[in-house]
PDB file of C-alpha atoms in Angstrom:
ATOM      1  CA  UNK A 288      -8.174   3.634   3.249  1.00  0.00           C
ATOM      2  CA  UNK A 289      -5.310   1.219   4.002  1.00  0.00           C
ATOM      3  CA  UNK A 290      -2.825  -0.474   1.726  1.00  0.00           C
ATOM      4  CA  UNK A 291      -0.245  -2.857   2.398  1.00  0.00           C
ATOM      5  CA  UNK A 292       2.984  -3.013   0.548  1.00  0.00           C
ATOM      6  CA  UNK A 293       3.343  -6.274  -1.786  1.00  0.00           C
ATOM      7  CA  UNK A 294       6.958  -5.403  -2.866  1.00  0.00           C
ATOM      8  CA  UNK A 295       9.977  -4.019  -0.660  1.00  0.00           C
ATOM      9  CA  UNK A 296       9.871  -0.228  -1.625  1.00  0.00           C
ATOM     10  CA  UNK A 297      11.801   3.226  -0.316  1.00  0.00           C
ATOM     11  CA  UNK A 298       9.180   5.821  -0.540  1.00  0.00           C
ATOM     12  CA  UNK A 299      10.496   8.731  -1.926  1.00  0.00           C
ATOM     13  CA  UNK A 300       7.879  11.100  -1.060  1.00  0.00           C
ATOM     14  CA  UNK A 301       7.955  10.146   2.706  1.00  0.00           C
ATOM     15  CA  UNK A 302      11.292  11.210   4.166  1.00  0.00           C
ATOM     16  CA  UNK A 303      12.649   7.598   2.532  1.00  0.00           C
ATOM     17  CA  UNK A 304      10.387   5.555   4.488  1.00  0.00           C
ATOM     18  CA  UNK A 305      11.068   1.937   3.959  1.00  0.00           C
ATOM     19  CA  UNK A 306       8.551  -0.382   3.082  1.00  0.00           C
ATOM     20  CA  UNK A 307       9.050  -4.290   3.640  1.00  0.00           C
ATOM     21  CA  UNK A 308       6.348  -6.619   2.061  1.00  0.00           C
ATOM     22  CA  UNK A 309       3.471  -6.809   4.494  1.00  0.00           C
ATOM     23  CA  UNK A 310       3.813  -3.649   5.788  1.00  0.00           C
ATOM     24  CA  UNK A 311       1.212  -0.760   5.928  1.00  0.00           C
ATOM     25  CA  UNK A 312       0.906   2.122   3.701  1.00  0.00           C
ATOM     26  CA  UNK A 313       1.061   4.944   4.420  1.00  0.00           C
ATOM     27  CA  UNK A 314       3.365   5.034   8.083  1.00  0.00           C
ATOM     28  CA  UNK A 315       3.023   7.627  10.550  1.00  0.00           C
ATOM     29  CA  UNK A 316       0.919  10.741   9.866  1.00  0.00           C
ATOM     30  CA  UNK A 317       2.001  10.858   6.010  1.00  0.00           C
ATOM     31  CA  UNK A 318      -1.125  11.332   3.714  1.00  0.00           C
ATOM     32  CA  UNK A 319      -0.059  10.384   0.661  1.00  0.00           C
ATOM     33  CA  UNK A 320      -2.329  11.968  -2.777  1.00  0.00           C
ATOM     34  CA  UNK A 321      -4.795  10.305  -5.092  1.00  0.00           C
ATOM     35  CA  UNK A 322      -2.067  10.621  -7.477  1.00  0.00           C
ATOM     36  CA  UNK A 323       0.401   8.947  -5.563  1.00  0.00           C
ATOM     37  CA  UNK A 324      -1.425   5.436  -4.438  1.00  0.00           C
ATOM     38  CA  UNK A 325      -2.067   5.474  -8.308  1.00  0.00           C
ATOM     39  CA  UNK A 326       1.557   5.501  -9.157  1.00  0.00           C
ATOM     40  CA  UNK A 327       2.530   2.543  -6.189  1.00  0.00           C
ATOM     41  CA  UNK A 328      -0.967   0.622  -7.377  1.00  0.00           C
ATOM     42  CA  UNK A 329      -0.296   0.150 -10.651  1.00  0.00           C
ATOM     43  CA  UNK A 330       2.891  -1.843 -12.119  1.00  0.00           C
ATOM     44  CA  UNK A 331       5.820   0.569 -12.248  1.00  0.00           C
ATOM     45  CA  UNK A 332       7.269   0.585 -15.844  1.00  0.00           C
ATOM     46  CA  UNK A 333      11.033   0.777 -14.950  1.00  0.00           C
ATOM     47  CA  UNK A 334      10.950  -1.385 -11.785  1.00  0.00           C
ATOM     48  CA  UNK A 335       8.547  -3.706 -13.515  1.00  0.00           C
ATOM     49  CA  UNK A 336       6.273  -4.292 -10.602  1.00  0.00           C
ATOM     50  CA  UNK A 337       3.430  -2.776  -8.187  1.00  0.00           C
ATOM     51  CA  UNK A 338       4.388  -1.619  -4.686  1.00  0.00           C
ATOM     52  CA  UNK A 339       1.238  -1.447  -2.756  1.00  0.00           C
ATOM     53  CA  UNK A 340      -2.369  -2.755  -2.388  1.00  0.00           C
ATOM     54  CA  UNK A 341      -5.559  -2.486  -0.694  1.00  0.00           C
ATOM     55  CA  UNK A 342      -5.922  -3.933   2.048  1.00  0.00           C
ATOM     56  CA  UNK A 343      -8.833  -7.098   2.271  1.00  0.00           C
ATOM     57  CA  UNK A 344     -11.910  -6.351   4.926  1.00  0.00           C
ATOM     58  CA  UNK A 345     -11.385  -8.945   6.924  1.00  0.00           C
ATOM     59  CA  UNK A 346     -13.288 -11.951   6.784  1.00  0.00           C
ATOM     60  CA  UNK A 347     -16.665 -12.686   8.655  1.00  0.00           C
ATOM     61  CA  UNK A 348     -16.502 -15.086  11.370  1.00  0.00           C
ATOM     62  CA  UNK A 349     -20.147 -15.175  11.928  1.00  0.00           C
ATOM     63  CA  UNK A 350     -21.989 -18.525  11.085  1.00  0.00           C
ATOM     64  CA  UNK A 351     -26.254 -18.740  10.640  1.00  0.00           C
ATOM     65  CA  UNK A 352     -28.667 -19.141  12.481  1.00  0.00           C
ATOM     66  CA  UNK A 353     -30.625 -22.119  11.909  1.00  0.00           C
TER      67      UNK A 353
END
């Protein structure tokens, strides 16, 4: 599953990595844990914010029949 970053973020647990908003998570071949998508998902209580999301599906282009 793919996430994109919704705050500016160094990644600790990846060699540093920096993350600019917009970006993808995770970079490279890094597969981050269960545990650690929790910790970026969810508002950080000393930085006072969330670092990452999922990413939408896109949207459906496809119009009916009629």
């Amino acid at each position: 599953m793919k996430y994109k970053a919704i705050n500016k973020f160094i990644d600790k647990e990846n060699e540093d990595t920096l993350y600019n908003v917009g970006d993808e998570y995770p970079k490279g071949d890094y597969k981050p844990t269960k545990k650690r998508i929790d910790e970026l998902s969810k508002v950080h209580p000393k930085y006072k914010a969330a670092f990452i999301k999922q990413k939408e599906p896109p949207a459906s282009n496809k119009t009916k029949k009629e």
